[in-house]
mmCIF file of C-alpha atoms in Angstrom:
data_model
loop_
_atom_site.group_PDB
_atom_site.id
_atom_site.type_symbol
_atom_site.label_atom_id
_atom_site.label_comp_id
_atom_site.label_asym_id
_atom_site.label_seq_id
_atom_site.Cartn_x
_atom_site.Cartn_y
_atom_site.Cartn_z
ATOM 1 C CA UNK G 68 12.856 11.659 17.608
ATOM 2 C CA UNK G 69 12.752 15.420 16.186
ATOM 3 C CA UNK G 70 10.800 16.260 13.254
ATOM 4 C CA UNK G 71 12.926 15.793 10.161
ATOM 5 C CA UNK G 72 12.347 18.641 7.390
ATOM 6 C CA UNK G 73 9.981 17.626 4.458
ATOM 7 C CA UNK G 74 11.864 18.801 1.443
ATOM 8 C CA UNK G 75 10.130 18.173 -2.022
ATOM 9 C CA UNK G 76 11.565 16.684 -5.146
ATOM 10 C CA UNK G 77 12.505 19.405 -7.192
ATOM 11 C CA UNK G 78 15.127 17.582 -9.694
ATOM 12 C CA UNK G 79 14.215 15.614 -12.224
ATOM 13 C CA UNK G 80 12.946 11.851 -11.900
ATOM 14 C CA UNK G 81 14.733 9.899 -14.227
ATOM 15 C CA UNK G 82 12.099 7.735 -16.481
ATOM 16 C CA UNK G 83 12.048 5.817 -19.478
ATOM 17 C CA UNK G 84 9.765 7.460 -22.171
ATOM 18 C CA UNK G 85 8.084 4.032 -22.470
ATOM 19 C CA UNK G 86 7.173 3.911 -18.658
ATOM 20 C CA UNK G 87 5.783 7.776 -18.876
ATOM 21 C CA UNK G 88 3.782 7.497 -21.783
ATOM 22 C CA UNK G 89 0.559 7.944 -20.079
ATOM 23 C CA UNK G 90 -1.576 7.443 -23.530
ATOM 24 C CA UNK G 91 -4.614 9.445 -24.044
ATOM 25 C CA UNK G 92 -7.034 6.021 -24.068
ATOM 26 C CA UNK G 93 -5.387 5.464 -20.925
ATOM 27 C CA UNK G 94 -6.743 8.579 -19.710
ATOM 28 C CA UNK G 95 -10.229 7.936 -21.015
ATOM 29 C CA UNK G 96 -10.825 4.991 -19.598
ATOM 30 C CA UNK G 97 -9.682 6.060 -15.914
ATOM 31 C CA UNK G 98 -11.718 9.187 -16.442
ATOM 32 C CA UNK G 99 -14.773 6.737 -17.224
ATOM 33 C CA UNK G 100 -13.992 4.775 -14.192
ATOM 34 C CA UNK G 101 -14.560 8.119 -12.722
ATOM 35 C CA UNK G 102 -17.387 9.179 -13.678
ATOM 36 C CA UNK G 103 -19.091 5.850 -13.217
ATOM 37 C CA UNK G 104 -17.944 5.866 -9.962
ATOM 38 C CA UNK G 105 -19.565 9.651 -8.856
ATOM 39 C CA UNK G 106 -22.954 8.677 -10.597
ATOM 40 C CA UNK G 107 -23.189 5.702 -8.470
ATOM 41 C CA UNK G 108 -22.622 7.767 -5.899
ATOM 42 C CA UNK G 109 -25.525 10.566 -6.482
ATOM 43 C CA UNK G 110 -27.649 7.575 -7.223
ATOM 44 C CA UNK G 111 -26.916 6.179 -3.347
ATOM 45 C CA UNK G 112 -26.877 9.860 -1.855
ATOM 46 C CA UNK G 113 -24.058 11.099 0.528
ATOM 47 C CA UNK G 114 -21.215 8.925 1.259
ATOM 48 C CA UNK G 115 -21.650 7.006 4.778
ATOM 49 C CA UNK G 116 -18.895 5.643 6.685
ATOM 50 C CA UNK G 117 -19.443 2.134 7.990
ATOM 51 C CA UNK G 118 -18.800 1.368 12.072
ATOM 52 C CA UNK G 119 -15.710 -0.821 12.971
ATOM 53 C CA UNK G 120 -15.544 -3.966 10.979
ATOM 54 C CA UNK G 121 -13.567 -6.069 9.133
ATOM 55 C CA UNK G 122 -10.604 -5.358 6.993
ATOM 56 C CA UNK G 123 -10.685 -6.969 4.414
ATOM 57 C CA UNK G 124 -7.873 -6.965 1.620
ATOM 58 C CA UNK G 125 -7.127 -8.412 -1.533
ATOM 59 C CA UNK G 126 -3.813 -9.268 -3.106
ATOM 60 C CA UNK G 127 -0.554 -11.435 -2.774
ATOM 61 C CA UNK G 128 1.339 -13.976 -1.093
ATOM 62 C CA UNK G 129 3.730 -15.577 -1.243
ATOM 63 C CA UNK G 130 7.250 -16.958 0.180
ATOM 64 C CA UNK G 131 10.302 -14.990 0.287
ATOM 65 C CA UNK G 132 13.782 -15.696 0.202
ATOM 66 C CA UNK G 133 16.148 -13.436 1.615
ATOM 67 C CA UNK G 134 19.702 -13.696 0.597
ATOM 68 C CA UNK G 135 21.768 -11.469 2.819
ATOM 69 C CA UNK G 136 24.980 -10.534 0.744
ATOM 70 C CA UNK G 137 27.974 -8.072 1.408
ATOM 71 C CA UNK G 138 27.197 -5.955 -1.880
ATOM 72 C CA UNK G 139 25.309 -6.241 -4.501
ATOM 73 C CA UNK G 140 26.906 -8.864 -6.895
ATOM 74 C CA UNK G 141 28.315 -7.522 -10.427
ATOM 75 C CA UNK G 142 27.732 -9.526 -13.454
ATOM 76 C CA UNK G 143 28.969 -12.897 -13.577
ATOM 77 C CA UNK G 144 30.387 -12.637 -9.851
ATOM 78 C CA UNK G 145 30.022 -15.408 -7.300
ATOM 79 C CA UNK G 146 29.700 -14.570 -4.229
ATOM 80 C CA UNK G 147 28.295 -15.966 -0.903
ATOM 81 C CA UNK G 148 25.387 -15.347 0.996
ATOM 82 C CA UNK G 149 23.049 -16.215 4.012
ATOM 83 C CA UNK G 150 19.725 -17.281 3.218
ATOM 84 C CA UNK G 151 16.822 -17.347 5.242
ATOM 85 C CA UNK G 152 13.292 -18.249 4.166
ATOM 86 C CA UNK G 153 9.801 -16.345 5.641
ATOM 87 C CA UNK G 154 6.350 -15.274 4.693
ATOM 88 C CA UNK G 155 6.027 -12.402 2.399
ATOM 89 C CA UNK G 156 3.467 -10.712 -0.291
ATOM 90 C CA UNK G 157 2.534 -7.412 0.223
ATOM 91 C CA UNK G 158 -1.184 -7.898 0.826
ATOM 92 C CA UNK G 159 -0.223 -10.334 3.401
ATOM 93 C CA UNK G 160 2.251 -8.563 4.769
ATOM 94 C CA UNK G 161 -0.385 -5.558 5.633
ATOM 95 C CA UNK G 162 -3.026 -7.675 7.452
ATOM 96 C CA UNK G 163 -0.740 -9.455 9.232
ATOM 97 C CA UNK G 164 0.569 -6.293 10.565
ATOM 98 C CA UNK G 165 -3.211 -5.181 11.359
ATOM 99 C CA UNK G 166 -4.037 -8.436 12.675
ATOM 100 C CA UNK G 167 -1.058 -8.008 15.423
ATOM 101 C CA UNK G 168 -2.359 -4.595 16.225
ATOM 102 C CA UNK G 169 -5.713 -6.158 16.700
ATOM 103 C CA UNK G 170 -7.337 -5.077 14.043
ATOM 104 C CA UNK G 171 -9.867 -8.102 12.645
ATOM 105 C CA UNK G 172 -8.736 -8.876 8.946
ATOM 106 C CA UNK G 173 -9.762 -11.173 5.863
ATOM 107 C CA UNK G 174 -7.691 -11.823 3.441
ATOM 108 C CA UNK G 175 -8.883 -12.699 -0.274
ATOM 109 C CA UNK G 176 -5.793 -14.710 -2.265
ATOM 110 C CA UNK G 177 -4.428 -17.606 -3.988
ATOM 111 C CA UNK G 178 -1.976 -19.914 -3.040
ATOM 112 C CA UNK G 179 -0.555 -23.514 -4.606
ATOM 113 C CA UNK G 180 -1.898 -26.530 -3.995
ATOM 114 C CA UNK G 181 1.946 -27.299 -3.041
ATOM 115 C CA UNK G 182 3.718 -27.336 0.317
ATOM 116 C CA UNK G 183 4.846 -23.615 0.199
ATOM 117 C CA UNK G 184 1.239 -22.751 -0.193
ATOM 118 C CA UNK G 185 0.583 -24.860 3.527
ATOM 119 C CA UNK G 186 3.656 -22.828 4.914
ATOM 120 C CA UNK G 187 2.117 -19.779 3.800
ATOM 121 C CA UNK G 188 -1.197 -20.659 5.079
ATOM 122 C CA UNK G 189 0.303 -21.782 8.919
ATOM 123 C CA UNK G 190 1.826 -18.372 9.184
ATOM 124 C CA UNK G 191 -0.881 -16.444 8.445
ATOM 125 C CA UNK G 192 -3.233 -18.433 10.833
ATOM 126 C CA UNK G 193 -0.671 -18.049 13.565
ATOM 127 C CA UNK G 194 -0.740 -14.229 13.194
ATOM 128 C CA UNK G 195 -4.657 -14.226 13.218
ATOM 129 C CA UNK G 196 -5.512 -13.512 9.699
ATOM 130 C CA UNK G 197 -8.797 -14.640 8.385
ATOM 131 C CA UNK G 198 -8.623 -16.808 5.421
ATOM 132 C CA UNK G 199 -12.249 -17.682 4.604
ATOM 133 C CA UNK G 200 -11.302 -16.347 0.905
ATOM 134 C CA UNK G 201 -8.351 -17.968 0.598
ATOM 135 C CA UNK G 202 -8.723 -20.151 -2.926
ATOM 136 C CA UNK G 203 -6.072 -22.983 -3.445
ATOM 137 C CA UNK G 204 -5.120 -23.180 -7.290
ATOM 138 C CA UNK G 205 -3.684 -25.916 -9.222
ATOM 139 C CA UNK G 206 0.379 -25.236 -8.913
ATOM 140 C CA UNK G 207 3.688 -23.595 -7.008
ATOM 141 C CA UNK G 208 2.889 -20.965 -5.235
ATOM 142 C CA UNK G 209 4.333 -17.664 -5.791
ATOM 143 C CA UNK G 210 8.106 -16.902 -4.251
ATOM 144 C CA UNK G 211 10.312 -14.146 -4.215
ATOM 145 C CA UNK G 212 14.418 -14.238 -4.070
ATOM 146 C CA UNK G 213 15.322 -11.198 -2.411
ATOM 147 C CA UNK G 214 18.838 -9.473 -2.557
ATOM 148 C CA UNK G 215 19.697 -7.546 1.035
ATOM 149 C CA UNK G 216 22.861 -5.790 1.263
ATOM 150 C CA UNK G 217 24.655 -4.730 4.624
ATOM 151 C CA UNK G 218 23.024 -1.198 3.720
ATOM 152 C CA UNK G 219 19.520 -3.293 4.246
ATOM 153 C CA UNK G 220 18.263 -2.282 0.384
ATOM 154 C CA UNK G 221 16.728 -5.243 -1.503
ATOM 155 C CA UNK G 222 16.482 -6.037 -4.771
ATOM 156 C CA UNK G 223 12.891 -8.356 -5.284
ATOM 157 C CA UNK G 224 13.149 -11.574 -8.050
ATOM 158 C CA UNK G 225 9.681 -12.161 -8.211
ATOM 159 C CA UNK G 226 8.173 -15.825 -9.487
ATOM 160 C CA UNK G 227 3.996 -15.125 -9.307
ATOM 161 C CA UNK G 228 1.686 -18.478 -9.276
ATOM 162 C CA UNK G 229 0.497 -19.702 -12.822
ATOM 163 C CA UNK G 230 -3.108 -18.519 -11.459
ATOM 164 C CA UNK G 231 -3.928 -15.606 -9.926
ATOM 165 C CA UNK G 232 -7.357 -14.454 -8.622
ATOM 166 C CA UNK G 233 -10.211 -14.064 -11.590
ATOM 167 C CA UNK G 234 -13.015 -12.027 -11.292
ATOM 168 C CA UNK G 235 -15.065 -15.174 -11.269
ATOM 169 C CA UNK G 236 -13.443 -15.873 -7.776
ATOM 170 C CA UNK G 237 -15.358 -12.682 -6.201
ATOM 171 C CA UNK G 238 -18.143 -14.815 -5.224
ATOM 172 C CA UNK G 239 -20.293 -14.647 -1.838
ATOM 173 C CA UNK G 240 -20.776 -11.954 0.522
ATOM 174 C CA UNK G 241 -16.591 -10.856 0.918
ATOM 175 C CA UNK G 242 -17.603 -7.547 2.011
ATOM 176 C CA UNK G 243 -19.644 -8.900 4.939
ATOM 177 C CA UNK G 244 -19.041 -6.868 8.071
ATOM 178 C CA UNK G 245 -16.076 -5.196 6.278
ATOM 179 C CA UNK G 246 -15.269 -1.474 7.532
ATOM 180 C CA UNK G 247 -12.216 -0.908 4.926
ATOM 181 C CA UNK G 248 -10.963 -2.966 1.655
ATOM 182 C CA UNK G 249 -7.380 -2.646 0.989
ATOM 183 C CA UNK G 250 -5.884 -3.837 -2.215
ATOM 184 C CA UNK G 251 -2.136 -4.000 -3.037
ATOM 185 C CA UNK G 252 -2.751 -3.179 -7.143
ATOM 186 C CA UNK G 253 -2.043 -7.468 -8.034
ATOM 187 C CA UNK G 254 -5.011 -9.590 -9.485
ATOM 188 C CA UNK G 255 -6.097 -6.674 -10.868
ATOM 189 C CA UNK G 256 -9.344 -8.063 -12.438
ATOM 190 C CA UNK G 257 -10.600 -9.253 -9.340
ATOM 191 C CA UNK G 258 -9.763 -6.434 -7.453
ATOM 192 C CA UNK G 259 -11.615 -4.032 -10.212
ATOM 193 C CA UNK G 260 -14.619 -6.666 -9.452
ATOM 194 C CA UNK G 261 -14.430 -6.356 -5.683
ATOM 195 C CA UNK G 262 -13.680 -2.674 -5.225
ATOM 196 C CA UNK G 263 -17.002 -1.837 -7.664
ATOM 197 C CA UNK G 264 -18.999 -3.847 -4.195
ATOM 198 C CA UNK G 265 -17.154 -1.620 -1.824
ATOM 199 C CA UNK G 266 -18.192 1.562 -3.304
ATOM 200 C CA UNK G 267 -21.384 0.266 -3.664
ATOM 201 C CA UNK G 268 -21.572 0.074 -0.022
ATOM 202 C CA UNK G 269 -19.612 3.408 0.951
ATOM 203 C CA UNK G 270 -16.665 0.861 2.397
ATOM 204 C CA UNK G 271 -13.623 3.131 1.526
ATOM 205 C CA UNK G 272 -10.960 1.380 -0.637
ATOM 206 C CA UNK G 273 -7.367 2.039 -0.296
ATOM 207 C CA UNK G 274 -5.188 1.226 -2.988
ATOM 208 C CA UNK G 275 -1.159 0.375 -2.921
ATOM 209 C CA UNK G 276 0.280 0.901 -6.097
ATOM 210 C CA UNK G 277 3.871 1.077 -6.927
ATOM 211 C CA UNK G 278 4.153 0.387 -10.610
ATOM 212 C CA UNK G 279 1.870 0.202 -13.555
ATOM 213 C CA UNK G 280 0.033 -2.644 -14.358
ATOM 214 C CA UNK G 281 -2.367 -4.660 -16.275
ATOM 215 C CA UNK G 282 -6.293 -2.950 -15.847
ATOM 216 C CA UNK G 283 -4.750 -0.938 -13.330
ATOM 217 C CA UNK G 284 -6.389 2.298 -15.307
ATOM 218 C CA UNK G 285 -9.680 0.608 -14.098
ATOM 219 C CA UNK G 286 -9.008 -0.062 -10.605
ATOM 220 C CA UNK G 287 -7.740 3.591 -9.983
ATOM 221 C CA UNK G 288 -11.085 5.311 -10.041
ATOM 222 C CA UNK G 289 -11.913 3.234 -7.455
ATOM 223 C CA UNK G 290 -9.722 4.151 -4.394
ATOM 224 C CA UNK G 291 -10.639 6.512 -1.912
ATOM 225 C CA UNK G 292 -7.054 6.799 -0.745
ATOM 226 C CA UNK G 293 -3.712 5.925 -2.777
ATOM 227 C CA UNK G 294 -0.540 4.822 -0.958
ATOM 228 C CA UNK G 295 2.040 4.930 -3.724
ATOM 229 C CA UNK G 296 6.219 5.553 -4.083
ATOM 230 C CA UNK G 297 7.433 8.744 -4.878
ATOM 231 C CA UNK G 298 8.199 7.397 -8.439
ATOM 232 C CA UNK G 299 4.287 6.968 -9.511
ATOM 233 C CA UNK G 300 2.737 9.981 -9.567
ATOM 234 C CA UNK G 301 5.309 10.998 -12.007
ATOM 235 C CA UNK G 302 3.574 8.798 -14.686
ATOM 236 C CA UNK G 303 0.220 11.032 -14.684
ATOM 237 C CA UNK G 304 2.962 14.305 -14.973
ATOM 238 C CA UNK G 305 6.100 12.801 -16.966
ATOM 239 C CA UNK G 306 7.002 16.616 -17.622
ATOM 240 C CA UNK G 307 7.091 17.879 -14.269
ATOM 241 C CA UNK G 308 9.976 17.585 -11.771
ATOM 242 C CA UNK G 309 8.177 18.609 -8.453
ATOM 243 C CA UNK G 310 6.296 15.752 -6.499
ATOM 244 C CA UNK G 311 3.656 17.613 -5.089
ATOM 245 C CA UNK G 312 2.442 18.400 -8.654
ATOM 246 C CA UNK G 313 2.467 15.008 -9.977
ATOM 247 C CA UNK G 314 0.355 13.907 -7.089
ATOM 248 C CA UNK G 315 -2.106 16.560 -7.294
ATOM 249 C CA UNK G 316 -2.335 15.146 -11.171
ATOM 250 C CA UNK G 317 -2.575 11.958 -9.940
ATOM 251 C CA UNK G 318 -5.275 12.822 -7.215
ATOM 252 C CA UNK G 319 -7.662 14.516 -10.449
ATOM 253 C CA UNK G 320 -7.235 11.603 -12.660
ATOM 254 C CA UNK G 321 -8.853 9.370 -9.913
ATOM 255 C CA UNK G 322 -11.770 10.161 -7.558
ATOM 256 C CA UNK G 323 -9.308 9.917 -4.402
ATOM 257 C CA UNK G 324 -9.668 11.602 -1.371
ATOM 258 C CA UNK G 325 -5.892 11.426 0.069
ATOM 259 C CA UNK G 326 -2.860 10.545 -1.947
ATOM 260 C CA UNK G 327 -0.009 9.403 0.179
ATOM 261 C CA UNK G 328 3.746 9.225 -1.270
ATOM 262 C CA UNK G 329 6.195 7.352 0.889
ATOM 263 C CA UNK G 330 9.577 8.783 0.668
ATOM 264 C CA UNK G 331 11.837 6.510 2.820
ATOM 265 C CA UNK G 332 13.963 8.165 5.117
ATOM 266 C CA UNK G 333 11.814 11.270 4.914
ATOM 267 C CA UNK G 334 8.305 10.032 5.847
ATOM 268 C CA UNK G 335 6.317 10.522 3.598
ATOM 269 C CA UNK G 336 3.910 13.628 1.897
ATOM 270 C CA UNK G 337 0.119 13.031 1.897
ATOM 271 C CA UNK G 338 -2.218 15.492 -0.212
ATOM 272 C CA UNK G 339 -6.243 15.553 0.167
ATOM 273 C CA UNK G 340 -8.739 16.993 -1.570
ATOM 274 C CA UNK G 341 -10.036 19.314 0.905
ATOM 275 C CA UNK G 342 -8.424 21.426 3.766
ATOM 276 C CA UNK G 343 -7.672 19.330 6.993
ATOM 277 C CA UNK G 344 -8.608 20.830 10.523
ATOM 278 C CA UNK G 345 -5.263 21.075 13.238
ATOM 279 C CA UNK G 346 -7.676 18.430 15.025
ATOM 280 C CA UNK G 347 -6.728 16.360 12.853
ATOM 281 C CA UNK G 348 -3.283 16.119 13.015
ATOM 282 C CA UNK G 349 -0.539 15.135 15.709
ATOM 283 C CA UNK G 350 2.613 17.118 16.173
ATOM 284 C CA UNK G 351 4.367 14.532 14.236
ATOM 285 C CA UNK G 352 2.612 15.254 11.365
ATOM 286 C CA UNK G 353 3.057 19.169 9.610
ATOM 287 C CA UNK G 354 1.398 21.165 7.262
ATOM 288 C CA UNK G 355 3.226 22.484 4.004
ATOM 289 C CA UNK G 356 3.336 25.924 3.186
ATOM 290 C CA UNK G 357 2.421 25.393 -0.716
ATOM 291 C CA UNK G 358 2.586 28.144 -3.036
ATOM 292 C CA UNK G 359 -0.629 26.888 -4.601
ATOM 293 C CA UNK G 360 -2.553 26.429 -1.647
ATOM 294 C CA UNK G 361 -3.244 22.503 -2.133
ATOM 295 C CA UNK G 362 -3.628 21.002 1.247
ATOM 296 C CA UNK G 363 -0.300 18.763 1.810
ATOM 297 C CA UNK G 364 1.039 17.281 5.066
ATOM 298 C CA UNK G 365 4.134 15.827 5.864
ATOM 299 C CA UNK G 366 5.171 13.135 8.536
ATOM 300 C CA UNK G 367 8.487 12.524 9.283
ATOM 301 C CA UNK G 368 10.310 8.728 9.419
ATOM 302 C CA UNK G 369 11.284 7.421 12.890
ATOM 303 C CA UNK G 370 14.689 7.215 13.306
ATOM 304 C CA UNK G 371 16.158 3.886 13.916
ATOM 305 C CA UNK G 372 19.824 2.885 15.546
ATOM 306 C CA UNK G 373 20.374 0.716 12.360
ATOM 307 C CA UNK G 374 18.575 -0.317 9.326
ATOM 308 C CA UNK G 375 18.771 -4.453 8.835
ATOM 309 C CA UNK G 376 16.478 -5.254 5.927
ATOM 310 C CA UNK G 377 13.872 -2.647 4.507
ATOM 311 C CA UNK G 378 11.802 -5.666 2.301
ATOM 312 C CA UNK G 379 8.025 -4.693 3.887
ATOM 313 C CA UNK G 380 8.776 -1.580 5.214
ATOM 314 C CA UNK G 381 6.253 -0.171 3.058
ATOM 315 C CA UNK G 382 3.734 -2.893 3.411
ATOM 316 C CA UNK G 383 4.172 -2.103 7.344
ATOM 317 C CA UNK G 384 3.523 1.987 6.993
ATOM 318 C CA UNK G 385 0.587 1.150 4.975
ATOM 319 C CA UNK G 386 -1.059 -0.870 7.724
ATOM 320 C CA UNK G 387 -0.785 2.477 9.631
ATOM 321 C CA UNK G 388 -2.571 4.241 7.249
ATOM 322 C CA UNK G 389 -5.618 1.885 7.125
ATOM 323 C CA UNK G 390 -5.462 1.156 11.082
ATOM 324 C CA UNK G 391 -6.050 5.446 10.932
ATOM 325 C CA UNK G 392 -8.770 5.089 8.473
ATOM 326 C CA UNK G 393 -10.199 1.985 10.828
ATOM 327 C CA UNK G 394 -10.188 4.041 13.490
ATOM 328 C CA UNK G 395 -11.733 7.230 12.521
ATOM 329 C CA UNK G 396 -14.509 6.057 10.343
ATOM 330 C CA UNK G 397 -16.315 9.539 10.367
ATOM 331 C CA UNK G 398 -13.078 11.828 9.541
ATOM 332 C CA UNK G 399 -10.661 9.969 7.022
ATOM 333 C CA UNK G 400 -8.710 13.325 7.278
ATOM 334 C CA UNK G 401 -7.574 12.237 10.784
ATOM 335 C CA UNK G 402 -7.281 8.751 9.918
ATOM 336 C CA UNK G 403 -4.869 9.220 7.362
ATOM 337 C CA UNK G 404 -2.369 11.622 9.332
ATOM 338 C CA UNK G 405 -2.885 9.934 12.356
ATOM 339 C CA UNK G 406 -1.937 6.393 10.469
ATOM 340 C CA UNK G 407 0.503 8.340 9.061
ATOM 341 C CA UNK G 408 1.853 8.552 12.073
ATOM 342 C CA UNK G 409 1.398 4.994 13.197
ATOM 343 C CA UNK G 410 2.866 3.992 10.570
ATOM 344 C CA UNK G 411 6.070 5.230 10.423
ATOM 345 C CA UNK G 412 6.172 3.651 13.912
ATOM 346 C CA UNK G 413 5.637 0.201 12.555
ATOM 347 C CA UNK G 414 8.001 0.544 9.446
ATOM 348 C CA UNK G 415 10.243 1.615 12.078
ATOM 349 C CA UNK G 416 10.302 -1.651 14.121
ATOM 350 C CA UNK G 417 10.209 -3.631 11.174
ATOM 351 C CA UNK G 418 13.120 -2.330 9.158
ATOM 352 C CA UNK G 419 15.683 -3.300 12.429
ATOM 353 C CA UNK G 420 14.461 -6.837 11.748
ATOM 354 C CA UNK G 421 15.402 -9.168 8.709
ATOM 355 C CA UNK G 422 11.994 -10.520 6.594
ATOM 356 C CA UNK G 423 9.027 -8.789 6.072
ATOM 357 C CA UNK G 424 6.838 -9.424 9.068
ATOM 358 C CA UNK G 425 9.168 -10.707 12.060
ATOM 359 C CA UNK G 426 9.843 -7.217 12.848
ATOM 360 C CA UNK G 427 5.806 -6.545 13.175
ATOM 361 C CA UNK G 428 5.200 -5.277 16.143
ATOM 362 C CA UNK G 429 2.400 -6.680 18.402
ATOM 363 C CA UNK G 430 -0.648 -4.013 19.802
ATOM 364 C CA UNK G 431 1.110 -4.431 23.080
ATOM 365 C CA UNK G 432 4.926 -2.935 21.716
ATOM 366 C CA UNK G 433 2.662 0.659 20.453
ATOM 367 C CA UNK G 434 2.099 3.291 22.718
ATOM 368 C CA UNK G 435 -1.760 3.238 23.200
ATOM 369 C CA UNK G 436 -2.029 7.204 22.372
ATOM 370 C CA UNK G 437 -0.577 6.689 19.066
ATOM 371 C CA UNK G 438 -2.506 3.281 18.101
ATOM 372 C CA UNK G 439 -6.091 4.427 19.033
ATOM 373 C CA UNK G 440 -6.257 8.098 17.951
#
């Protein structure tokens, strides 16, 4: 498809003061975090990027119901709708879209002791994820009622387990073999825990955060590359009205290297903290003329004959981005606007598709020159 036209945000976001309040402790703590982080590194010397390994990520699962509805119901309407049941959780969602690419994956979760928690395990094994770190807990397991209307948005009910992962879970060698550790910003605690071992090792961390959360202010500081929506960044510059502003305040509150902003039908905008080579980047992806000279790219969406059900789509571009990083271990520059790239791909296939991962497309259904560059 043709390149669509990156245009930036340049009207307001509308926030409520509560969600923007981005307090000055908050601040301290994530510039802590920070500097924690860069001493650790001086102590270690220069950054090294591990060979091919695992990826390993931490986060949720869980089972989703989809309830496919004309509209969206008004209150105190009834009003019928087809349901149909599948695997979701966003961390899940992301290596099992890696693992179909072949791309070797471990995933560290918590599921019930019940009989959705063996469901959710049987998919997962079927799609080849490793589940050496799985942990069965003492309860349900954690579902989500989705809402799809016939324009494929969703609205996400979500139930999460009465246990999530604890620090005191992080136990063993996770990080074993591990070339990238992906978290999806739940069990925050043990992520904080697990992420502090990664850059201990120079295994770069990317981060998928959509909203703001519990110790999330500690986990930050930690990611080498933030995937996020285009409504985030806006928390770390409530004032502003142009995106590529509130992610360059976003990228110097946090010791990232690339923020990327997914903007649905328009691709999505990535910024890094240093200037990218035209190596680096495919035709798909272009470079943005910014007044201020910040190095920002843009990659434009893949268009699709019709939209069926969007739930994942962003889990999906995200396994592009790490399958980029995967692949380019020695230029995360390349890896990120290349998985750009192969991203939008996969989003692409999985949006015509209802459920989160059905759509997933296998290493086989991706044109070998965009998968391995």
């Amino acid at each position: 498809p043709p390149n669509m036209a990156f245009v930036p945000i340049t009207s307001p976001i509308t926030v409520s003061e509560k969600t923007i309040q981005l307090t000055g402790r908050r601040r301290e703590v994530i510039q802590l975090q920070k500097s924690k982080r860069q001493a650790r590194l001086h102590m270690t010397g220069a950054e090294t990027s591990p060979e091919k390994g695992t990826v390993v990520g931490l986060g949720t699962v869980s089972i989703d119901y989809l309830a496919y509805v004309d509209s969206f119901p008004n209150p105190d309407d009834k009003i019928r709708a087809k349901l149909e049941v599948f695997g979701g959780g966003n961390a899940a969602n992301t290596l099992t879209a890696l693992a179909r690419l072949g791309v070797p994956t471990s995933l560290v979760t918590a599921v019930g002791n019940d009989s959705n928690g063996s469901s959710i395990i049987s998919e997962l094994e079927a799609d080849g994820v490793g589940l050496e770190f799985l942990t069965r807990v003492e309860g349900p397991s954690p579902f989500t009622y989705i809402i799809v209307d016939k324009a494929g948005t969703r609205t996400c009910i979500h139930t999460p387990a009465e246990r999530g992962l604890q620090p005191d879970d992080i136990v063993g060698n996770m990080l074993h073999g591990a070339s990238v550790l992906h978290l999806d910003g739940r069990h925050t605690e043990a992520a904080i825990a697990l992420a502090k071992q990664a850059n201990a090792r120079n295994i770069p961390v990317t981060l998928d955060v959509e909203k703001d959360r519990p110790f999330l202010e500690q986990l930050l500081p930690l990611a080498d590359h933030i995937i996020t929506n285009s409504r985030y960044p806006f928390l770390f510059s409530p004032e502003s009205c142009n995106l590529f502003d509130a992610m360059e305040e976003l990228r110097k509150a946090t010791s990232a290297k690339s923020i990327t902003t997914t903007l649905g039908k328009d691709g999505c905008a990535v910024l890094f903290e240093e200037a990218a080579s035209e190596s680096d980047f495919p035709p798909q992806v272009q470079s943005v003329n910014d007044p201020q000279g910040r190095f920002i790219f843009s990659c434009a969406a893949e268009a699709v004959p019709h939209i069926v059900d969007t739930t994942g789509a962003g889990d999906a571009f995200i396994a592009g981005i790490i399958c980029g990083i995967w692949n380019n271990p020695a230029n995360y520059r390349k890896g990120v606007l290349h998985g750009a790239r192969l991203g939008a791909k996969i989003a692409a296939c999985k949006i015509q598709v209802p459920g989160a991962r059905r759509g997933l497309p296998f290493k086989k259904d991706i044109d070998s020159r965009i998968l391995e560059c």
